[in-house]
């Protein structure tokens, strides 16, 4: 019989891709989210539009499934995360406490929680040429924002539910996942999507100057969504229950990210560095444990992933200009 899975956050970027991937692996899948996916229909067998801050909705969503992939979160890029601390801590705490407890109540066997590189202490990420972060670097704890603190507490909750109640929990720490079908405007988009949008607008309107938050020397690693969903499923099926990094370990500056996108766009840009939220100064993933535990690591190059993402976002921008004219983006870039 097909395994039955619940994906929470199935209306969001990673959740939507994960539903498709699980269907391809032969699962019966229920999606749950406040909203349906924005750009293409969900492949889920069943889709519940529910508010997972509410216990009774979590109970309905986790009923009759073998596995839960917990992705629902109130989240966004640095601009959002650094300016909505109370809302994020409140909403995400309720979502995760209720989803995990409802899963236990319904006898779910396996539960995968999606944590983040944002749990790592700020004091280990003060240089652009930062030492890649190992899983044990999480402690002593000092995440930069409420978003990271909540993730860290829910990691502990998963560990204690496994120890005290026997539910098999898995904990993955994503490092900047990107790809097509993700939010690309509106304030919740993350750096790769924002960069693709800015460069697509520059190209299609013929104004080559793009704004970059900060001095452009801050560093990150970026992982393509196709690799991310493979990693999620490998971890869920493993017997490893400690937190595990999932990301690329190639670090680039934000200026380099812009250059790679501009190359994909085949368009020459000029960069204007402006004040804006940047998050930590540098961050990279140490993938030593990922390779040991899963015998695998992300494979898709940044150039390849960004080319595919840029193409999708350029089409979104072109369609918007066709419908609303260039004025649609005058204040958004
Ligand atoms: P996303 O914002 O696209 O998806 C999250 C989904 O959760 C949204 O569709 C949203 O509607 C839903 N949601 C929010 N509140 C809800 C509620 N009360 N009830 C039901 N659904 C609700 O984000 P994403 O990029 O797909 O991220 C998925 C998970 O991975 C999140 O937990 C996020 O914190 C984590 N993560 C993502 C990244 C990344 O680079 N994208 C990095 C680190 C961690």
XYZ file of C-alpha atoms and ligand atoms in Angstrom:
377
model
C 0.000 0.000 0.000
C 1.199 3.538 -0.773
C 2.713 5.429 2.160
C 0.570 8.368 3.273
C 2.229 11.726 3.905
C 1.147 15.142 5.105
C 3.108 18.146 3.831
C 2.397 21.318 5.812
C 3.212 24.580 4.053
C 2.227 22.826 0.797
C 1.035 26.140 -0.626
C 4.536 27.560 -0.227
C 7.706 27.257 -2.256
C 9.470 24.165 -0.878
C 6.249 22.422 0.199
C 4.762 22.660 -3.283
C 7.872 21.103 -4.862
C 7.998 18.439 -2.130
C 4.390 17.385 -2.795
C 5.252 16.873 -6.481
C 8.371 14.883 -5.598
C 6.551 12.636 -3.090
C 3.840 11.937 -5.672
C 6.567 10.905 -8.131
C 7.883 8.498 -5.441
C 4.442 6.824 -5.241
C 3.112 8.428 -2.037
C -0.484 9.371 -1.273
C -0.104 13.024 -0.243
C -2.209 15.486 1.736
C -1.175 19.142 1.562
C -2.119 21.676 4.234
C -1.669 25.439 4.167
C -3.469 28.726 4.666
C -3.359 29.133 0.888
C -3.027 27.091 -2.287
C 0.183 27.287 -4.363
C 0.355 30.566 -6.254
C 1.759 29.617 -9.645
C 0.774 26.028 -10.551
C -1.864 23.642 -9.122
C -0.886 21.288 -6.284
C -0.260 17.623 -7.173
C -1.603 16.563 -3.760
C -4.357 13.929 -3.520
C -6.043 16.127 -0.938
C -5.449 19.760 0.005
C -6.687 21.268 3.274
C -6.870 25.035 3.529
C -6.362 25.367 7.273
C -4.723 27.546 9.905
C -2.145 25.317 11.588
C -1.833 27.672 14.551
C -5.083 25.992 15.612
C -4.861 22.639 17.373
C -8.098 21.229 15.889
C -6.889 21.991 12.356
C -3.583 20.238 13.109
C -5.518 17.232 14.409
C -7.516 17.006 11.153
C -4.402 17.499 8.996
C -2.304 14.793 10.723
C -5.083 12.159 10.844
C -4.404 8.875 9.022
C -0.904 9.631 7.719
C 2.335 7.697 8.251
C 4.677 10.650 7.808
C 4.531 14.408 8.393
C 6.799 16.891 6.601
C 6.440 20.074 8.675
C 7.207 23.077 6.467
C 4.512 25.592 7.394
C 5.973 28.821 8.729
C 5.400 32.526 8.737
C 8.591 33.537 6.965
C 10.294 35.552 4.241
C 13.640 37.067 3.263
C 15.868 39.246 5.496
C 13.618 42.293 5.103
C 10.670 40.395 6.596
C 12.529 38.303 9.181
C 14.360 41.291 10.659
C 11.205 43.373 11.118
C 8.414 40.997 12.300
C 9.875 39.347 15.400
C 6.735 39.132 17.547
C 4.525 37.861 14.731
C 7.067 35.241 13.637
C 7.778 33.931 17.145
C 4.068 33.810 18.029
C 2.796 32.206 14.819
C 5.580 29.710 14.274
C 5.572 28.562 17.917
C 1.844 27.832 17.716
C 2.147 26.084 14.326
C 4.961 23.802 15.451
C 3.769 22.970 18.983
C 0.311 22.083 17.675
C 1.412 20.200 14.551
C 3.917 18.022 16.418
C 1.545 17.283 19.282
C -1.336 16.483 16.916
C 0.972 14.099 15.027
C 1.789 12.321 18.309
C -1.904 12.179 19.222
C -2.706 10.597 15.826
C 0.101 8.023 16.076
C 2.203 9.396 13.194
C 5.392 7.317 12.854
C 7.833 9.766 11.288
C 8.015 13.542 11.491
C 10.462 15.785 9.637
C 10.928 19.331 10.886
C 12.399 22.012 8.634
C 14.806 24.166 10.613
C 17.210 26.745 9.239
C 20.791 27.988 9.098
C 19.327 30.995 10.944
C 19.666 29.025 14.210
C 23.487 29.391 14.156
C 25.013 31.949 16.549
C 25.545 35.416 15.190
C 29.061 35.554 16.697
C 30.256 32.733 14.373
C 29.152 34.675 11.285
C 30.818 38.072 11.630
C 33.350 37.758 8.738
C 32.723 37.457 5.002
C 35.305 34.655 4.870
C 33.471 32.680 7.536
C 34.321 29.116 8.630
C 31.558 26.791 7.334
C 29.030 25.984 10.050
C 29.011 22.484 11.544
C 25.898 21.161 13.217
C 27.496 21.334 16.690
C 28.198 25.072 16.217
C 24.548 25.729 17.169
C 25.561 25.888 20.858
C 26.120 28.029 22.870
C 23.037 29.499 21.216
C 22.743 33.086 19.980
C 20.644 33.224 16.785
C 20.321 36.679 15.233
C 16.511 36.901 15.074
C 13.306 35.566 16.660
C 12.888 33.402 13.561
C 16.078 31.478 14.466
C 15.241 31.223 18.182
C 11.879 29.638 17.413
C 13.518 27.168 15.021
C 16.021 26.182 17.703
C 13.333 25.645 20.357
C 11.273 23.518 17.947
C 14.382 21.436 17.179
C 14.531 20.706 20.947
C 10.810 19.964 21.036
C 11.278 17.362 18.274
C 14.166 15.762 20.165
C 12.169 15.543 23.408
C 9.053 14.185 21.664
C 11.214 11.423 20.178
C 12.834 10.620 23.526
C 9.669 10.857 25.637
C 6.923 9.678 23.228
C 8.766 7.558 20.629
C 7.752 9.525 17.514
C 10.663 9.281 15.022
C 11.656 12.902 14.427
C 14.097 14.198 11.791
C 15.518 17.735 11.779
C 16.892 19.428 8.672
C 18.618 22.830 8.623
C 18.197 24.444 5.206
C 20.751 26.909 3.828
C 19.075 29.321 1.333
C 16.945 27.203 -0.955
C 15.962 28.742 -4.288
C 14.322 27.838 -7.601
C 11.310 28.443 -9.836
C 7.764 28.744 -8.398
C 8.922 30.720 -5.351
C 7.768 34.138 -4.152
C 9.628 36.734 -6.252
C 8.051 40.035 -5.147
C 6.035 41.614 -2.330
C 8.638 41.713 0.476
C 8.770 38.012 1.482
C 11.031 36.940 -1.409
C 14.588 35.860 -0.646
C 17.847 37.121 -2.156
C 18.117 34.890 -5.277
C 14.511 35.597 -6.344
C 14.846 39.320 -5.574
C 18.050 39.457 -7.642
C 16.411 37.665 -10.570
C 13.457 40.072 -10.415
C 15.650 43.194 -10.281
C 17.769 42.040 -13.219
C 14.744 40.954 -15.269
C 13.155 44.380 -14.728
C 16.449 46.094 -15.620
C 16.745 44.044 -18.805
C 13.132 44.342 -19.932
C 12.916 48.084 -19.237
C 16.444 48.896 -20.448
C 17.573 50.549 -17.155
C 20.780 48.666 -16.196
C 21.174 49.963 -12.613
C 20.097 47.540 -9.865
C 20.056 48.170 -6.118
C 21.882 45.801 -3.763
C 21.422 45.928 0.012
C 24.708 46.613 1.828
C 28.199 46.648 0.285
C 27.560 43.435 -1.698
C 30.456 41.624 0.008
C 28.293 39.662 2.460
C 28.517 35.941 1.700
C 26.085 32.991 1.526
C 25.686 29.572 -0.086
C 22.603 28.741 -2.157
C 20.973 25.380 -2.879
C 18.645 24.536 -5.762
C 15.174 23.211 -4.870
C 15.548 19.955 -6.882
C 18.469 18.950 -4.642
C 16.588 20.103 -1.537
C 13.591 17.765 -1.975
C 15.896 14.792 -2.641
C 17.813 15.589 0.566
C 14.601 15.891 2.591
C 13.425 12.423 1.539
C 16.828 10.834 2.082
C 16.912 12.221 5.620
C 13.336 11.139 6.390
C 14.210 7.570 5.315
C 17.492 7.484 7.261
C 17.828 6.520 10.920
C 19.605 9.798 11.777
C 17.751 11.913 14.308
C 20.165 14.744 15.100
C 19.901 18.083 13.214
C 21.537 17.974 9.759
C 22.622 20.784 7.410
C 21.108 20.704 3.918
C 22.644 23.199 1.517
C 25.508 23.869 -0.849
C 28.974 24.551 0.554
C 30.087 26.937 -2.206
C 30.115 30.438 -0.741
C 29.607 33.504 -2.955
C 29.226 37.221 -2.263
C 25.921 38.919 -3.026
C 27.752 40.865 -5.761
C 28.844 37.541 -7.297
C 25.266 36.296 -7.066
C 24.215 39.379 -9.081
C 26.949 38.695 -11.668
C 25.834 35.074 -12.120
C 22.206 36.142 -12.600
C 23.248 38.929 -15.009
C 25.200 36.333 -17.009
C 22.125 34.088 -17.133
C 20.118 37.097 -18.319
C 22.793 37.947 -20.893
C 22.504 41.568 -19.735
C 25.149 44.006 -18.448
C 24.127 45.569 -15.113
C 25.525 48.364 -12.951
C 25.275 47.882 -9.193
C 24.187 50.549 -6.746
C 24.830 49.611 -3.119
C 22.180 50.987 -0.783
C 21.463 50.599 2.961
C 19.202 47.638 3.759
C 18.888 44.577 6.024
C 21.701 42.107 5.305
C 21.508 39.501 8.059
C 24.806 38.034 9.216
C 28.034 39.059 7.443
C 28.949 35.608 6.165
C 27.451 32.100 6.205
C 28.322 28.759 4.685
C 27.341 25.147 5.282
C 29.802 22.487 6.433
C 28.552 19.394 4.596
C 30.855 16.829 6.221
C 28.056 15.265 8.268
C 25.572 15.449 5.382
C 27.951 13.371 3.235
C 28.567 10.899 6.079
C 24.905 10.417 6.992
C 23.224 10.403 3.583
C 26.148 9.380 1.344
C 25.015 12.244 -0.863
C 25.164 16.030 -1.215
C 23.526 18.666 -3.456
C 24.815 18.475 -7.010
C 23.208 21.227 -9.097
C 25.600 24.115 -9.768
C 24.656 27.658 -8.790
C 24.995 28.736 -12.434
C 22.609 26.028 -13.639
C 20.083 26.590 -10.822
C 20.073 30.371 -11.208
C 19.745 30.132 -15.003
C 16.589 28.031 -14.571
C 15.238 30.326 -11.849
C 16.032 33.489 -13.800
C 14.246 32.184 -16.874
C 11.084 31.521 -14.857
C 11.164 34.927 -13.114
C 11.897 36.785 -16.350
C 8.734 35.222 -17.786
C 6.756 36.358 -14.709
C 8.089 39.915 -15.065
C 7.460 39.981 -18.828
C 3.867 38.882 -18.299
C 3.353 41.551 -15.630
C 4.708 44.260 -17.946
C 2.462 42.990 -20.750
C -0.586 43.293 -18.470
C 0.229 46.467 -16.496
C 3.018 48.251 -18.356
C 6.496 49.151 -17.022
C 4.925 51.367 -14.332
C 4.003 48.167 -12.424
C 7.600 47.995 -11.190
C 8.533 51.640 -10.726
C 8.634 51.429 -6.889
C 9.202 47.662 -6.534
C 12.790 47.233 -7.700
P 7.097 29.652 2.140
O 6.806 30.929 2.861
O 7.069 29.662 0.665
O 6.106 28.506 2.652
C 5.610 28.460 3.961
C 4.131 28.189 3.879
O 3.608 28.104 5.213
C 3.349 29.313 3.169
O 2.671 28.817 2.032
C 2.391 29.813 4.229
O 1.097 30.165 3.725
C 2.291 28.610 5.152
N 1.792 29.023 6.466
C 2.161 30.112 7.193
N 1.412 30.195 8.294
C 0.532 29.154 8.258
C -0.521 28.747 9.108
N -0.814 29.412 10.232
N -1.230 27.639 8.767
C -0.952 26.958 7.623
N 0.042 27.313 6.776
C 0.764 28.405 7.089
O 8.512 29.161 2.690
P 9.497 28.043 2.116
O 10.676 28.734 1.557
O 8.762 27.046 1.303
O 9.984 27.369 3.488
C 9.451 26.141 3.975
C 10.068 25.822 5.327
O 11.493 25.770 5.215
C 9.770 26.879 6.388
O 9.591 26.249 7.638
C 11.025 27.713 6.424
O 11.214 28.347 7.665
C 12.094 26.669 6.148
N 13.313 27.253 5.570
C 13.317 27.729 4.291
C 14.499 28.266 3.772
C 14.560 28.781 2.351
O 15.653 29.140 1.906
N 13.460 28.847 1.601
C 15.653 28.323 4.550
C 15.600 27.854 5.842
C 14.438 27.289 6.345
